[in-house]
PDB file of C-alpha atoms in Angstrom:
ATOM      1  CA  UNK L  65     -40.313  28.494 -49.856  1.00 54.00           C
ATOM      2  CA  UNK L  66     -40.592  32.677 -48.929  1.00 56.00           C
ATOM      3  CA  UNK L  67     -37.520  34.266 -46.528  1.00 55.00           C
ATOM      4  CA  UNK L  68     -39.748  33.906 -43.438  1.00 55.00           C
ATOM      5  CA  UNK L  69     -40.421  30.174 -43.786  1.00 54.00           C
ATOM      6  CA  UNK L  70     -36.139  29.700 -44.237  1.00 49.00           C
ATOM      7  CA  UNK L  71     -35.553  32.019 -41.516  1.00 59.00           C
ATOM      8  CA  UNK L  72     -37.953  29.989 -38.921  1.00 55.00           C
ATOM      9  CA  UNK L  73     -36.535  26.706 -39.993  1.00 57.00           C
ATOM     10  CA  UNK L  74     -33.030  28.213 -39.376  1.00 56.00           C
ATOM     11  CA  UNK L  75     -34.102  29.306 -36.069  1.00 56.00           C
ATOM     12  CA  UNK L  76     -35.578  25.955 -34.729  1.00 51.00           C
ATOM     13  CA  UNK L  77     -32.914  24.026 -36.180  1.00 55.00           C
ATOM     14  CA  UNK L  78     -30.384  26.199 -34.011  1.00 50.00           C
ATOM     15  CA  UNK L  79     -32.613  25.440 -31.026  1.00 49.00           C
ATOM     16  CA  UNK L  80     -32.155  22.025 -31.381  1.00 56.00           C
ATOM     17  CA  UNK L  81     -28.971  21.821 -32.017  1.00 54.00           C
ATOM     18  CA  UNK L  82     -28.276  23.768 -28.667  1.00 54.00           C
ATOM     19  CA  UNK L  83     -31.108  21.135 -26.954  1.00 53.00           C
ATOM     20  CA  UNK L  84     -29.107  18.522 -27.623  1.00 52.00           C
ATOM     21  CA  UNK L  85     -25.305  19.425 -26.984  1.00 49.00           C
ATOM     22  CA  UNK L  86     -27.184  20.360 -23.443  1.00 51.00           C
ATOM     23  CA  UNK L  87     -28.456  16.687 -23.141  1.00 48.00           C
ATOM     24  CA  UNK L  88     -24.906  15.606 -24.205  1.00 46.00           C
ATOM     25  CA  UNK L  89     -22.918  17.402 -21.465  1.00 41.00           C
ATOM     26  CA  UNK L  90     -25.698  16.697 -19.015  1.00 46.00           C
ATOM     27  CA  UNK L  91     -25.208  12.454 -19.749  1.00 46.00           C
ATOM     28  CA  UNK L  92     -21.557  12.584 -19.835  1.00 41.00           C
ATOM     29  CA  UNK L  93     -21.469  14.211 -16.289  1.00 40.00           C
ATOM     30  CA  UNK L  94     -23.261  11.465 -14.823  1.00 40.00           C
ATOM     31  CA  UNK L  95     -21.034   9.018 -16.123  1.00 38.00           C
ATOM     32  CA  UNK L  96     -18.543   7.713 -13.359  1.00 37.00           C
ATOM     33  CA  UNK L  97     -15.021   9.142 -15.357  1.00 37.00           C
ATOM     34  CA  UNK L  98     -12.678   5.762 -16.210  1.00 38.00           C
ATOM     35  CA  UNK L  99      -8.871   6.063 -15.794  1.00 36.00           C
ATOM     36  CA  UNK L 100      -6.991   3.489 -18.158  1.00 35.00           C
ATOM     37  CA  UNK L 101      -4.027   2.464 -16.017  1.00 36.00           C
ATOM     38  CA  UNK L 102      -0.741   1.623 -17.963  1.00 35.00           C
ATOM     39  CA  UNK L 103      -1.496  -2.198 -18.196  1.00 34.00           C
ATOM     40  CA  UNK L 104      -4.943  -1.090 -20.380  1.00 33.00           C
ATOM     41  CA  UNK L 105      -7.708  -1.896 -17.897  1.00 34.00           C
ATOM     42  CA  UNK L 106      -9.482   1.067 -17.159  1.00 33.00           C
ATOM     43  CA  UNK L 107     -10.350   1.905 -12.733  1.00 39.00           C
ATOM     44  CA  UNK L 108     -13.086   3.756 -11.420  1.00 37.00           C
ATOM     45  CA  UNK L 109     -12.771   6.647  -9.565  1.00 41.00           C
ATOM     46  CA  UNK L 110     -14.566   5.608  -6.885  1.00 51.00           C
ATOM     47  CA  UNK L 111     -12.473   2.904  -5.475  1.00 62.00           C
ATOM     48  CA  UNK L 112      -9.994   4.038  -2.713  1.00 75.00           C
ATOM     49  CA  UNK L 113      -6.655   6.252  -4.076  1.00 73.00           C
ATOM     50  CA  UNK L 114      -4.311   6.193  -1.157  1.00 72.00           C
ATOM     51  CA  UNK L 115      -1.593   7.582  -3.432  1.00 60.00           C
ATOM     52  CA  UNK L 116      -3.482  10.385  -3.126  1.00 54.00           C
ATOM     53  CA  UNK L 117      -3.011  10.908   0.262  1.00 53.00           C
ATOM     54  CA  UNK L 118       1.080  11.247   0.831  1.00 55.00           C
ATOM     55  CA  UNK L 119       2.819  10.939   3.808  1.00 56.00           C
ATOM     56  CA  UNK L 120       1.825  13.704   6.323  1.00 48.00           C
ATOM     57  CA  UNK L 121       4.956  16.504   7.072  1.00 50.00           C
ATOM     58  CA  UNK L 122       3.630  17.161  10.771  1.00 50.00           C
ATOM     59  CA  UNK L 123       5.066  14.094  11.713  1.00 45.00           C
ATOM     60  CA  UNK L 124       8.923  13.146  11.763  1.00 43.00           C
ATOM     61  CA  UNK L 125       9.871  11.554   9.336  1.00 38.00           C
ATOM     62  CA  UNK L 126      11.453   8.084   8.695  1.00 40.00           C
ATOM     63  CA  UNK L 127      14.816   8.130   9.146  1.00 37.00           C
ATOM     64  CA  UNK L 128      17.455   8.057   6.573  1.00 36.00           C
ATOM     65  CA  UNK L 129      18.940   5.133   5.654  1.00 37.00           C
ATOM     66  CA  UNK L 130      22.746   4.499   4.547  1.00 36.00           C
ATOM     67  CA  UNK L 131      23.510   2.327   1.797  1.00 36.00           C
ATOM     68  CA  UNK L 132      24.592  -1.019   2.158  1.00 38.00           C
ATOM     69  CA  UNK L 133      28.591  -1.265   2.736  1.00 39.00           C
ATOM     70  CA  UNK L 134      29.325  -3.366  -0.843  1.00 34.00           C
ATOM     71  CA  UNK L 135      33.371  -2.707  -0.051  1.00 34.00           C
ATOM     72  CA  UNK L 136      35.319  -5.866  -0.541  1.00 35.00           C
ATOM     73  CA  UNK L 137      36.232  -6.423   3.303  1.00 39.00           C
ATOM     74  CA  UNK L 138      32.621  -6.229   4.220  1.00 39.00           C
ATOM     75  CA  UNK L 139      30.905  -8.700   5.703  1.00 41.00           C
ATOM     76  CA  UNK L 140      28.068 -10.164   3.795  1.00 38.00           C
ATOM     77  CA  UNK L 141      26.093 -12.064   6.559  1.00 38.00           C
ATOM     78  CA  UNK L 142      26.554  -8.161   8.853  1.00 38.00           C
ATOM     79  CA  UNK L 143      23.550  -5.677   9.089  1.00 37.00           C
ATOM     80  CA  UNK L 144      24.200  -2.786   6.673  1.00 38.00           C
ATOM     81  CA  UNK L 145      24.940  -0.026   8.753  1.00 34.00           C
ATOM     82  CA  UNK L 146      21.554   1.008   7.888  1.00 39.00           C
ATOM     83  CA  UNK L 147      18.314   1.732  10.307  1.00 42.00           C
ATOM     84  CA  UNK L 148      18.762  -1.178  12.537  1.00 48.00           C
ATOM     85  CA  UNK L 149      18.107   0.587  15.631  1.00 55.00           C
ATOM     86  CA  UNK L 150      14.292   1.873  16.225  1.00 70.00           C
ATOM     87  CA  UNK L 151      12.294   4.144  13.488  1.00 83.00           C
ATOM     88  CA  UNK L 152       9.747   6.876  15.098  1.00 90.00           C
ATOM     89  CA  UNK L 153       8.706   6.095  18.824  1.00 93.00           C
ATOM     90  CA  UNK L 154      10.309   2.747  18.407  1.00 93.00           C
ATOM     91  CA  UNK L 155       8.449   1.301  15.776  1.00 95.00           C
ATOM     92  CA  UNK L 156      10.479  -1.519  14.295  1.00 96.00           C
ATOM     93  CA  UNK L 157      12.325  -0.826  11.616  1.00 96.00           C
ATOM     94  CA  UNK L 158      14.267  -3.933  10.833  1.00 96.00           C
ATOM     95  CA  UNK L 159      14.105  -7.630  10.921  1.00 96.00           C
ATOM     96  CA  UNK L 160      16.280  -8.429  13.668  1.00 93.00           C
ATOM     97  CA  UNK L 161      18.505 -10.815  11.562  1.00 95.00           C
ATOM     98  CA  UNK L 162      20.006 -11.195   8.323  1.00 96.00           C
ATOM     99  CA  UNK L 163      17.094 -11.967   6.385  1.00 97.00           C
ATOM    100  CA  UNK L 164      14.977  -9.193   4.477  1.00 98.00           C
ATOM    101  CA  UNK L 165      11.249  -8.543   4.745  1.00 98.00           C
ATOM    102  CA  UNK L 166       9.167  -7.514   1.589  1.00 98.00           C
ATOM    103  CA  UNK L 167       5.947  -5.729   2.839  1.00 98.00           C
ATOM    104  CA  UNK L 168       2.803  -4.459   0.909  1.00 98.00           C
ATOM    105  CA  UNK L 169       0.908  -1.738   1.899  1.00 98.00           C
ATOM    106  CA  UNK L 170      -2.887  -0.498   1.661  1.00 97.00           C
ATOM    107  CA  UNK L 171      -4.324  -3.822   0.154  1.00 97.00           C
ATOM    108  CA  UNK L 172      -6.575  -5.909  -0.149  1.00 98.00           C
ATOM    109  CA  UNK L 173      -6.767  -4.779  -4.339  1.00 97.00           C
ATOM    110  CA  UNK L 174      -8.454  -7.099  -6.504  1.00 97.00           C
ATOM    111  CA  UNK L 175      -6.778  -6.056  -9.791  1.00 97.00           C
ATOM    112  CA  UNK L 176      -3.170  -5.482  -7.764  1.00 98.00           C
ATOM    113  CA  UNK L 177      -2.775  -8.197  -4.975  1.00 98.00           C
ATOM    114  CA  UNK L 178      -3.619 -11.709  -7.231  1.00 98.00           C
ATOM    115  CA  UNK L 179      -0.720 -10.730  -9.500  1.00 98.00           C
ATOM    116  CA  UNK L 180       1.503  -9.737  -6.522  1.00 98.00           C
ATOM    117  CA  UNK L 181       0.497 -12.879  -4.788  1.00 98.00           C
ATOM    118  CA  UNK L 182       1.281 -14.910  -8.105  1.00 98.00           C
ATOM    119  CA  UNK L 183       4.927 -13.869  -8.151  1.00 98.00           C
ATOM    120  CA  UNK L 184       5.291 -13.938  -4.654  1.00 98.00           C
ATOM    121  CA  UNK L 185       4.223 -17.717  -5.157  1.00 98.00           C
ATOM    122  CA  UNK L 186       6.287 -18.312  -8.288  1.00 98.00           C
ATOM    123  CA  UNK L 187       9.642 -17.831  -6.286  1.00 98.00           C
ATOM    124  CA  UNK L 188       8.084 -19.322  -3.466  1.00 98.00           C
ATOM    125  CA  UNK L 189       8.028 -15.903  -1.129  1.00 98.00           C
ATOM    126  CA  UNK L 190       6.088 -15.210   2.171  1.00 98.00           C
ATOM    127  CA  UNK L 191       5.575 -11.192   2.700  1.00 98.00           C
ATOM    128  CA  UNK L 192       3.726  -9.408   4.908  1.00 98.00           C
ATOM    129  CA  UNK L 193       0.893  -7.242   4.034  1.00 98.00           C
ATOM    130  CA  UNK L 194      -0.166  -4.417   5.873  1.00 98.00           C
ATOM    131  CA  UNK L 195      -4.204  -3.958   5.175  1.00 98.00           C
ATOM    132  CA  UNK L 196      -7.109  -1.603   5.161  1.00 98.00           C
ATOM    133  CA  UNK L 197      -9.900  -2.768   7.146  1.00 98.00           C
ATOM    134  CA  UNK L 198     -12.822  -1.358   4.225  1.00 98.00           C
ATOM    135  CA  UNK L 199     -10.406  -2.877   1.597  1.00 98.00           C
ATOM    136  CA  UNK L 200     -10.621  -5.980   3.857  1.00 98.00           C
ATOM    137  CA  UNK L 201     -14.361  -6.055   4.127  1.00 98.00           C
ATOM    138  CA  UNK L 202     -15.150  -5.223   0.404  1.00 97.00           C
ATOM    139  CA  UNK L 203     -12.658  -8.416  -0.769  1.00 98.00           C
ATOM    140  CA  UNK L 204     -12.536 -10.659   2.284  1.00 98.00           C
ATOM    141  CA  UNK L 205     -11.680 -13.762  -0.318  1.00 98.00           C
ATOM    142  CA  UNK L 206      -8.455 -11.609  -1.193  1.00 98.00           C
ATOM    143  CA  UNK L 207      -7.738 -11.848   2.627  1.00 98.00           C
ATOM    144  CA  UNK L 208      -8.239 -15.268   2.883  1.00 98.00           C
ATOM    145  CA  UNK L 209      -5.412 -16.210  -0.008  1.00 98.00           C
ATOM    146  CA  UNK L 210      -2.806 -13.957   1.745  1.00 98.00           C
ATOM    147  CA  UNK L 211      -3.114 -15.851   5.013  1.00 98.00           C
ATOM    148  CA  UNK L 212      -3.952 -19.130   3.321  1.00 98.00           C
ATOM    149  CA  UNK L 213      -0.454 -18.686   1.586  1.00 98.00           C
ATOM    150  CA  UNK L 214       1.427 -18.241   3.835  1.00 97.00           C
ATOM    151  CA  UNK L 215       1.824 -14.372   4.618  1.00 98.00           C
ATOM    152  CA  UNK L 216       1.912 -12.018   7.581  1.00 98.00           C
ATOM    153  CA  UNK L 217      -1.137  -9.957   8.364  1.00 98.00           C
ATOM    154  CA  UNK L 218      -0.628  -6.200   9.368  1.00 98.00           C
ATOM    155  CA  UNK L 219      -3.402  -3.891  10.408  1.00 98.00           C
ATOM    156  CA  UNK L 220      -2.553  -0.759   8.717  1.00 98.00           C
ATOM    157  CA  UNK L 221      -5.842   1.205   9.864  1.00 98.00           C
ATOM    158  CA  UNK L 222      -9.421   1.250   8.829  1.00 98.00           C
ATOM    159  CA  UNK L 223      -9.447   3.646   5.997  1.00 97.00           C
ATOM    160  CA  UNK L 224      -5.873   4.916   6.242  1.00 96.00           C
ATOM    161  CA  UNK L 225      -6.250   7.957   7.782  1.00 95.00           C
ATOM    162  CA  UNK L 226      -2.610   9.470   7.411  1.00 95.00           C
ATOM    163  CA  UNK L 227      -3.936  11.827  10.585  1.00 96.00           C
ATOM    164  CA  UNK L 228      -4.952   8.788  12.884  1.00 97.00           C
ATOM    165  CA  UNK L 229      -2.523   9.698  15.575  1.00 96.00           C
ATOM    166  CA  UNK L 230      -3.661  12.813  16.475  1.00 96.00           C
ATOM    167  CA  UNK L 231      -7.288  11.401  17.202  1.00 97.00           C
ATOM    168  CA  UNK L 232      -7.870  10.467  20.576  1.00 98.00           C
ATOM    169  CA  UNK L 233      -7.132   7.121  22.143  1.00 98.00           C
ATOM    170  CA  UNK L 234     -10.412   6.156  22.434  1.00 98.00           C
ATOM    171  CA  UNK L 235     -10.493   6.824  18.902  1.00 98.00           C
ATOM    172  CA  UNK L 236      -7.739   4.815  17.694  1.00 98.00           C
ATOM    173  CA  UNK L 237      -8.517   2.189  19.846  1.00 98.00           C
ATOM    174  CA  UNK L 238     -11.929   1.806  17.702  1.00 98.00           C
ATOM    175  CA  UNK L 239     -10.276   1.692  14.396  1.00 98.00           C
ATOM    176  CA  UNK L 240      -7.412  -0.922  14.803  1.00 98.00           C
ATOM    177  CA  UNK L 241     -10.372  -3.071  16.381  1.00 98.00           C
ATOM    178  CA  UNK L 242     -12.636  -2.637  13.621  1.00 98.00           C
ATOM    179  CA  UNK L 243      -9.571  -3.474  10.954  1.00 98.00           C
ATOM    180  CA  UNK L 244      -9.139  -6.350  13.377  1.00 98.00           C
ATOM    181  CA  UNK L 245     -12.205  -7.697  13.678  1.00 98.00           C
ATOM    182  CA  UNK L 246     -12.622  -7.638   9.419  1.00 98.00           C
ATOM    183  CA  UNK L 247      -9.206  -9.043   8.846  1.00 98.00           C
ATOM    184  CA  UNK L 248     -10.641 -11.650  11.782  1.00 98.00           C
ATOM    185  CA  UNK L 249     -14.321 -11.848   9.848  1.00 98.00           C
ATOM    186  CA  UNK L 250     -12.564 -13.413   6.915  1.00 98.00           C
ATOM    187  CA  UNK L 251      -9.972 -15.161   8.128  1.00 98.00           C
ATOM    188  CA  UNK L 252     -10.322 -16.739  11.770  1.00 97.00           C
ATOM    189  CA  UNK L 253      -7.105 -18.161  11.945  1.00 94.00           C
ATOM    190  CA  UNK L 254      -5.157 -15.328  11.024  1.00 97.00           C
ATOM    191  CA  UNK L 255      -2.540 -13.849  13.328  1.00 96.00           C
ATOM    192  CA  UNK L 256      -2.629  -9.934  14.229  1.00 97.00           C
ATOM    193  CA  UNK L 257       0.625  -8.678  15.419  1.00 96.00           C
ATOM    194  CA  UNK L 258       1.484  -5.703  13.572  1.00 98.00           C
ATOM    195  CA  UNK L 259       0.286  -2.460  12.794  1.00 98.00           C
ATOM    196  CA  UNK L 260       1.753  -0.119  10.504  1.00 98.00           C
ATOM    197  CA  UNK L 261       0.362   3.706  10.687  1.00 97.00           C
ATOM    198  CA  UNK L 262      -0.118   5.196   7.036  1.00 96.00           C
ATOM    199  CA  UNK L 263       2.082   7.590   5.729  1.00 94.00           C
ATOM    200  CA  UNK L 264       4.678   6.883   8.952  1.00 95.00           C
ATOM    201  CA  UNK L 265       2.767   9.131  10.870  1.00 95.00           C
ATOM    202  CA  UNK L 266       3.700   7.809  14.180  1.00 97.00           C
ATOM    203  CA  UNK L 267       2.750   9.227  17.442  1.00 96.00           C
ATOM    204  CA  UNK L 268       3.270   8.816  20.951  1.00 97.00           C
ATOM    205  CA  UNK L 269      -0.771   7.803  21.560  1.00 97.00           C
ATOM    206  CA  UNK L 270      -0.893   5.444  18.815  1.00 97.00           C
ATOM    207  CA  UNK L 271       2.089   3.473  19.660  1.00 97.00           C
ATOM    208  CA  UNK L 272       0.779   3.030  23.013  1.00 97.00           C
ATOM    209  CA  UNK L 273      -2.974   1.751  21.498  1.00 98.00           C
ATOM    210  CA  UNK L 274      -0.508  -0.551  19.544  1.00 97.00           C
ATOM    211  CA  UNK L 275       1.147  -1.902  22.842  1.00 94.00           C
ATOM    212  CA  UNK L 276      -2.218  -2.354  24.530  1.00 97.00           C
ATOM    213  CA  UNK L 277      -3.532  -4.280  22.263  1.00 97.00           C
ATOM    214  CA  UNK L 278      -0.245  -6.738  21.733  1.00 97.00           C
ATOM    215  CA  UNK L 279       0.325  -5.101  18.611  1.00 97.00           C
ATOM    216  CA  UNK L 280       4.056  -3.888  16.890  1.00 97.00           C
ATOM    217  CA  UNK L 281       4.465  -0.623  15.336  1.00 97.00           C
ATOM    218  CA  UNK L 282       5.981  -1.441  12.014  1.00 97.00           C
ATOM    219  CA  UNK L 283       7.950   1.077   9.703  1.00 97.00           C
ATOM    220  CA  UNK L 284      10.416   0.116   7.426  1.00 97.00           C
ATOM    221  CA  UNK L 285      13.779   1.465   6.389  1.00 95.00           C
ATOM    222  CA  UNK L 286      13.431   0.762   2.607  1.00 97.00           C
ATOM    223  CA  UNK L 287      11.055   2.754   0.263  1.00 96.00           C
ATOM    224  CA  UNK L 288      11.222   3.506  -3.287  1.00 97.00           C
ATOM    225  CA  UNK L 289       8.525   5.849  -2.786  1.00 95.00           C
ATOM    226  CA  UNK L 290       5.882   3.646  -5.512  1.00 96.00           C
ATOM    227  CA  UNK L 291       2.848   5.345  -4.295  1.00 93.00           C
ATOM    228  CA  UNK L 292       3.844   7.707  -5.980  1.00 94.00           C
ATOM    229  CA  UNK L 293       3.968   5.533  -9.123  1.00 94.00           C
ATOM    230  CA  UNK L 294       7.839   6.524 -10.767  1.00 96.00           C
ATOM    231  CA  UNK L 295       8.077   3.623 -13.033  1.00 97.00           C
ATOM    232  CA  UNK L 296       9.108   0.631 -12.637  1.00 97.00           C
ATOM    233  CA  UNK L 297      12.857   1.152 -13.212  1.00 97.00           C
ATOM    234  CA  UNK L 298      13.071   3.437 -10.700  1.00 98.00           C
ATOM    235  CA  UNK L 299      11.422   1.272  -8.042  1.00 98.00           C
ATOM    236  CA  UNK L 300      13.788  -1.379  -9.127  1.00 98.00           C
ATOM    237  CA  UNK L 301      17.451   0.436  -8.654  1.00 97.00           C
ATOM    238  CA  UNK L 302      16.333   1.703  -5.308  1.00 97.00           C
ATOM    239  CA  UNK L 303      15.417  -1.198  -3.682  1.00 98.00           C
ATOM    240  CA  UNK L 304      18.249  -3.094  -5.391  1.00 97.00           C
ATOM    241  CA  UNK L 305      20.838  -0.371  -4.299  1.00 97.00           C
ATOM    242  CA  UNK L 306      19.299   0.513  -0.717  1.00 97.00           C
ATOM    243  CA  UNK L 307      18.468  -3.282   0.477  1.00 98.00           C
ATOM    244  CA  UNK L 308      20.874  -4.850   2.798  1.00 97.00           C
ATOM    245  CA  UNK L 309      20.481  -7.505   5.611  1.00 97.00           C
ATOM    246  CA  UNK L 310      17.946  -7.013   7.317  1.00 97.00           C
ATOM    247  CA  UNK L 311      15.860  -4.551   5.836  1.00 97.00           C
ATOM    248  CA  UNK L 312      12.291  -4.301   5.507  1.00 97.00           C
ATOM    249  CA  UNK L 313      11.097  -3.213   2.433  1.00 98.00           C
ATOM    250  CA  UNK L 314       7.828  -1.032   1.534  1.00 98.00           C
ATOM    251  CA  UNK L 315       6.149  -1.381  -1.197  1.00 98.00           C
ATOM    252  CA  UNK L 316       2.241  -1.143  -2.167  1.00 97.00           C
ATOM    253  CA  UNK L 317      -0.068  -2.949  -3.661  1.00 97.00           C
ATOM    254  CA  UNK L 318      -3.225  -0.732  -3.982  1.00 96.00           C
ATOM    255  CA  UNK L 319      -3.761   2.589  -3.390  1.00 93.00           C
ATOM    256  CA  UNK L 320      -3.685   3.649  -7.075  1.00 93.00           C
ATOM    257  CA  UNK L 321      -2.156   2.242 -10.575  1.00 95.00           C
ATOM    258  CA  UNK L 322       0.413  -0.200  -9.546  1.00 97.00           C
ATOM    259  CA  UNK L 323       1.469  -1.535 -12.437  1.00 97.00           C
ATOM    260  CA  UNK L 324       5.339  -0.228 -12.039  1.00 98.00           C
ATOM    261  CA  UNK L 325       5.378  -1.876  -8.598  1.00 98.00           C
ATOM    262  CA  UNK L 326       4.338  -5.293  -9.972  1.00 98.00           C
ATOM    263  CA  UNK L 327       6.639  -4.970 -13.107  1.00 98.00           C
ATOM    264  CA  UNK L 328       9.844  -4.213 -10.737  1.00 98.00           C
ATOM    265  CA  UNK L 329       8.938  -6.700  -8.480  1.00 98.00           C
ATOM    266  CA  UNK L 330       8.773  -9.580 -11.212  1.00 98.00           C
ATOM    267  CA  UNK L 331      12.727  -8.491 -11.697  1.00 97.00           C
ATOM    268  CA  UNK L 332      13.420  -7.560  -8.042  1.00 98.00           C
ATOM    269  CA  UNK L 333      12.370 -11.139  -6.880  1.00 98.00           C
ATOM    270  CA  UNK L 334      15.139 -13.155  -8.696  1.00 98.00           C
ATOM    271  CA  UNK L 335      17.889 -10.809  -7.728  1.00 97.00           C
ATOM    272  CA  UNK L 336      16.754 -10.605  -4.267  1.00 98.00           C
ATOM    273  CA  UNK L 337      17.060 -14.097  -3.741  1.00 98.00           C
ATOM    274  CA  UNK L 338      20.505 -14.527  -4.583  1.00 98.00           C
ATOM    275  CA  UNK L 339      21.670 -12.267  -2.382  1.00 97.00           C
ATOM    276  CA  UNK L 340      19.381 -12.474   1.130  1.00 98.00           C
ATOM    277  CA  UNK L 341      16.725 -15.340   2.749  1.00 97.00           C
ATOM    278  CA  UNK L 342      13.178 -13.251   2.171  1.00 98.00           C
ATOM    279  CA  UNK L 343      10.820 -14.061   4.977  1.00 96.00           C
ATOM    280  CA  UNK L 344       7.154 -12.620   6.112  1.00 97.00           C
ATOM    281  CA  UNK L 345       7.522 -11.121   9.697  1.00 95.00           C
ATOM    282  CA  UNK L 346       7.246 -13.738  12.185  1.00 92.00           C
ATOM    283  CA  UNK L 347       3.365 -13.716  14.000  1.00 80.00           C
ATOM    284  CA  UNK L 348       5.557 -14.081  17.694  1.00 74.00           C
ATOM    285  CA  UNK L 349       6.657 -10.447  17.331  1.00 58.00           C
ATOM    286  CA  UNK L 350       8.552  -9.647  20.602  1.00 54.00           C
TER     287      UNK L 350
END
């Protein structure tokens, strides 16, 4: 074979080469990217990541909450001392008696919920769940097992849009009625009579679209922050150290990988029992 013919060869073997690493990058960036969660399954990007939308700072914020008096002359059956009063605008930040509320935010999640709903049902626990309207829609049959167990239903907006209260009324008025009328779509007999705003951005216009339309503004006074996904242990010692009577607890479960959330619940629920009644919001909220 002369120099010319090995030098031509060379050359077309180089183009192909570079032909085909180009075909390569092109297929991989059309593949949806997969993120393996840390119980192995792998999520799509393209369902809804609420995590990644935190709490906004141009709202006040929750207010802080006190630890529970554990002193030996305290009285066990008392309110904490904690956030018994009203959160922001008056949105409810307590149960009104000595009983604790567990409440999960930004579902329906079909990998998530079932296996919150399963030990919820294993210790025999009613929550309430606060729920997106599209999440509602997409999994109606998720829906239907929360009420059909047992559990409160709270709207928690349409496609939780931390920035809802600043829209206008008209505005908000349309999204709680479109998460209502989904949450009502797959569940007729299901009782309305919170709403919770996402990321505790209250304001004065959307507590009063809440109030027209018979609804509560619900906060909380408990949060271990798991949207932002610390690990289980973490979620575990603050809602074990922060809960007292009366409390209502936040916790999600969608939004993003919560795996930590389900693993501290499974050894939250045991210990919470011994120490408080657990109930789901009653539907006759005053």
């Amino acid at each position: 074979m002369s120099g010319a013919t090995v030098r031509a060869t060379g050359i077309v073997t180089v183009v192909l080469a570079g032909l085909l690493a180009s075909a390569y990058v092109l297929g991989r960036s059309l593949v949806p990217e997969q993120h393996t969660t840390t119980t192995g399954v792998a999520s799509s990007t393209a369902g809804p990541h609420y995590a990644d939308q935190p709490p906004s700072t141009e709202f006040p914020a929750a207010p802080g909450r006190a630890l529970p008096d554990t002193s030996p002359d305290a009285d066990p059956s008392a309110p904490d001392g904690g956030d018994d009063g009203p959160g922001p605008f008056g949105a409810r930040t307590a149960t009104g008696s000595a009983r604790v509320a567990l409440t999960f935010d930004d579902g329906p999640d079909p990998q998530w919920t079932p296996q919150v709903l399963a030990l919820l049902s294993q210790y025999g626990v009613k929550a309430t769940f606060c729920v997106v309207g599209e999440n509602v829609e997409s999994h109606p049959d998720l829906l239907r097992s929360i009420v059909a167990e047992g559990h409160t239903v709270c709207n928690h907006s349409w496609r939780h849009d931390v920035n809802l209260g600043k829209r206008s009324p008209e505005t908000i008025r349309a999204d709680l009625l479109r998460t209502n009328d989904a949450i009502l779509a797959a569940a007729p007999d299901a009782h309305i009579a919170y709403y919770r705003q996402p990321g505790g951005a209250w304001t004065a216009s959307v507590v009063s679209v809440c109030t027209e339309l018979g609804l509560t503004p619900l906060h909380w006074n408990v949060d271990p922050s798991d949207w932002k996904a610390p690990g289980a242990t973490t979620i575990e010692a603050t809602v074990r150290t922060q809960t007292g009577p009366g409390a209502i607890v936040l916790m999600h479960d969608a939004g993003g990988d919560r795996s930590g959330t389900v693993a501290a619940l499974q050894r939250l629920l045991p210990e919470l029992l011994s120490r408080f009644e657990l109930e789901p919001l009653p539907v006759d909220a005053p």
